[in-house]
Amino acid sequence: MTTTHPKASDRPATNSATHTALWALVAVSGVANLVSSVAQAPLVVNLVTGLVTLAALTALGTRHLRARRTRV
């Protein structure tokens, strides 16, 4: 029994662009969260950067699970 895997070219460009944008948001907000923690910024700054990181990671996870469900 063989398993077929979708090629990268099979996905629409918008999915790839959205995926890249979400990972960029995770990276930037994660670094901002780290910097705000080290710099002892006000609590609200730390909370906002943490929530942005959490929201982006949640969106990535949701997209991943939805893509797995449609592939199977």
XYZ file of N, CA and C in Angstrom:
216
model
N 0.843 -1.166 0.000
C 0.000 0.000 0.000
C 0.896 1.240 0.000
N 0.597 2.157 -0.887
C 1.401 3.369 -0.983
C 0.626 4.550 -0.421
N 1.358 5.472 0.104
C 0.757 6.686 0.654
C 1.150 7.856 -0.230
N 0.194 8.655 -0.613
C 0.504 9.833 -1.413
C 0.502 11.052 -0.511
N 1.469 11.877 -0.699
C 1.587 13.108 0.070
C 1.382 14.279 -0.869
N 0.660 15.290 -0.428
C 0.465 16.447 -1.307
C 1.787 17.180 -1.519
N 1.956 17.669 -2.715
C 3.159 18.450 -3.022
C 2.959 19.878 -2.524
N 4.046 20.564 -2.320
C 3.948 21.961 -1.883
C 3.237 22.797 -2.935
N 3.386 22.404 -4.196
C 2.750 23.171 -5.263
C 1.245 22.946 -5.328
N 0.730 21.929 -4.616
C -0.702 21.651 -4.617
C -1.490 22.641 -3.766
N -0.825 23.299 -2.852
C -1.510 24.233 -1.967
C -1.646 25.590 -2.633
N -2.751 26.278 -2.379
C -2.876 27.635 -2.924
C -1.844 28.571 -2.300
N -1.487 29.597 -3.040
C -0.469 30.546 -2.568
C -0.917 31.282 -1.316
N -2.208 31.526 -1.177
C -2.684 32.259 -0.005
C -2.435 31.465 1.273
N -2.586 30.155 1.224
C -2.312 29.342 2.407
C -0.859 29.459 2.806
N 0.024 29.413 1.819
C 1.447 29.516 2.106
C 1.789 30.900 2.660
N 1.209 31.930 2.071
C 1.477 33.298 2.535
C 0.936 33.500 3.948
N -0.244 32.987 4.213
C -0.830 33.104 5.541
C 0.001 32.339 6.559
N 0.425 31.147 6.179
C 1.261 30.318 7.051
C 2.554 31.051 7.406
N 3.198 31.617 6.403
C 4.449 32.352 6.626
C 4.208 33.578 7.502
N 3.115 34.285 7.245
C 2.804 35.482 8.035
C 2.534 35.124 9.491
N 1.829 34.017 9.724
C 1.562 33.608 11.106
C 2.842 33.222 11.827
N 3.728 32.493 11.153
C 5.001 32.138 11.797
C 5.855 33.373 12.064
N 5.818 34.339 11.148
C 6.552 35.590 11.379
C 5.979 36.326 12.589
N 4.651 36.338 12.710
C 4.012 36.970 13.860
C 4.392 36.268 15.160
N 4.445 34.937 15.134
C 4.856 34.175 16.320
C 6.278 34.554 16.712
N 7.167 34.615 15.727
C 8.566 34.938 16.019
C 8.707 36.346 16.598
N 8.079 37.310 15.954
C 8.207 38.705 16.393
C 7.572 38.907 17.773
N 6.375 38.370 17.964
C 5.720 38.575 19.256
C 6.409 37.781 20.364
N 6.966 36.632 20.026
C 7.719 35.867 21.021
C 8.959 36.612 21.488
N 9.673 37.192 20.539
C 10.865 37.983 20.888
C 10.456 39.226 21.668
N 9.364 39.867 21.250
C 8.884 41.053 21.978
C 8.503 40.691 23.408
N 7.902 39.520 23.568
C 7.528 39.070 24.908
C 8.775 38.838 25.759
N 9.777 38.213 25.185
C 11.029 37.973 25.909
C 11.702 39.286 26.291
N 11.767 40.207 25.341
C 12.408 41.506 25.601
C 11.647 42.271 26.675
N 10.318 42.249 26.596
C 9.538 42.984 27.599
C 9.695 42.354 28.981
N 9.903 41.065 29.038
C 10.126 40.413 30.332
C 11.480 40.785 30.907
N 12.501 40.719 30.053
C 13.857 41.027 30.518
C 13.978 42.493 30.890
N 13.327 43.371 30.107
C 13.410 44.809 30.365
C 12.484 45.248 31.490
N 11.745 44.315 32.069
C 10.795 44.603 33.140
C 9.813 45.697 32.735
N 9.240 45.500 31.538
C 8.226 46.426 31.033
C 6.964 46.276 31.879
N 6.057 47.219 31.744
C 4.796 47.097 32.488
C 4.078 45.779 32.160
N 3.316 45.311 33.110
C 2.635 44.023 32.978
C 1.747 43.966 31.750
N 1.086 45.067 31.422
C 0.174 45.067 30.285
C 0.914 44.778 28.978
N 2.131 45.261 28.841
C 2.930 45.001 27.633
C 3.249 43.516 27.543
N 3.646 42.938 28.650
C 3.964 41.517 28.693
C 2.732 40.671 28.380
N 1.591 41.041 28.924
C 0.353 40.307 28.671
C -0.069 40.393 27.204
N 0.033 41.576 26.624
C -0.377 41.753 25.226
C 0.514 40.938 24.294
N 1.826 41.004 24.482
C 2.714 40.241 23.601
C 2.507 38.740 23.780
N 2.253 38.322 25.003
C 1.979 36.911 25.245
C 0.686 36.459 24.601
N -0.341 37.294 24.665
C -1.626 36.951 24.048
C -1.547 36.925 22.525
N -0.768 37.827 21.948
C -0.582 37.820 20.492
C 0.129 36.539 20.064
N 1.153 36.146 20.818
C 1.863 34.900 20.513
C 0.915 33.708 20.633
N 0.144 33.669 21.690
C -0.799 32.571 21.895
C -1.840 32.517 20.779
N -2.349 33.669 20.366
C -3.357 33.710 19.301
C -2.783 33.204 17.975
N -1.556 33.610 17.661
C -0.939 33.164 16.409
C -0.666 31.666 16.435
N -0.181 31.153 17.556
C 0.067 29.715 17.663
C -1.241 28.919 17.598
N -2.289 29.451 18.192
C -3.597 28.796 18.128
C -4.108 28.763 16.692
N -3.938 29.857 15.973
C -4.358 29.899 14.568
C -3.574 28.886 13.738
N -2.274 28.785 13.984
C -1.455 27.801 13.257
C -1.902 26.380 13.575
N -2.162 26.099 14.835
C -2.611 24.762 15.218
C -3.958 24.423 14.626
N -4.863 25.373 14.614
C -6.192 25.158 14.032
C -6.085 24.877 12.543
N -5.253 25.663 11.859
C -5.058 25.442 10.417
C -4.443 24.077 10.160
N -3.509 23.681 10.994
C -2.861 22.373 10.823
C -3.868 21.240 10.993
N -4.674 21.318 12.048
C -5.666 20.267 12.280
C -6.725 20.231 11.180
N -7.130 21.390 10.724
C -8.122 21.433 9.652
C -7.547 20.844 8.366
N -6.280 21.125 8.081
C -5.636 20.589 6.870
C -5.494 19.074 6.984
N -5.174 18.575 8.166
C -5.062 17.119 8.361
C -6.401 16.436 8.157
N -7.456 17.071 8.644
C -8.776 16.494 8.528
C -9.219 16.405 7.065
N -8.884 17.418 6.269
C -9.299 17.412 4.864
C -8.426 16.482 4.027
N -7.179 16.244 4.462
C -6.278 15.357 3.728
C -6.649 13.895 3.889
N -7.128 13.549 5.064
C -7.390 12.127 5.368
C -8.697 11.668 4.774
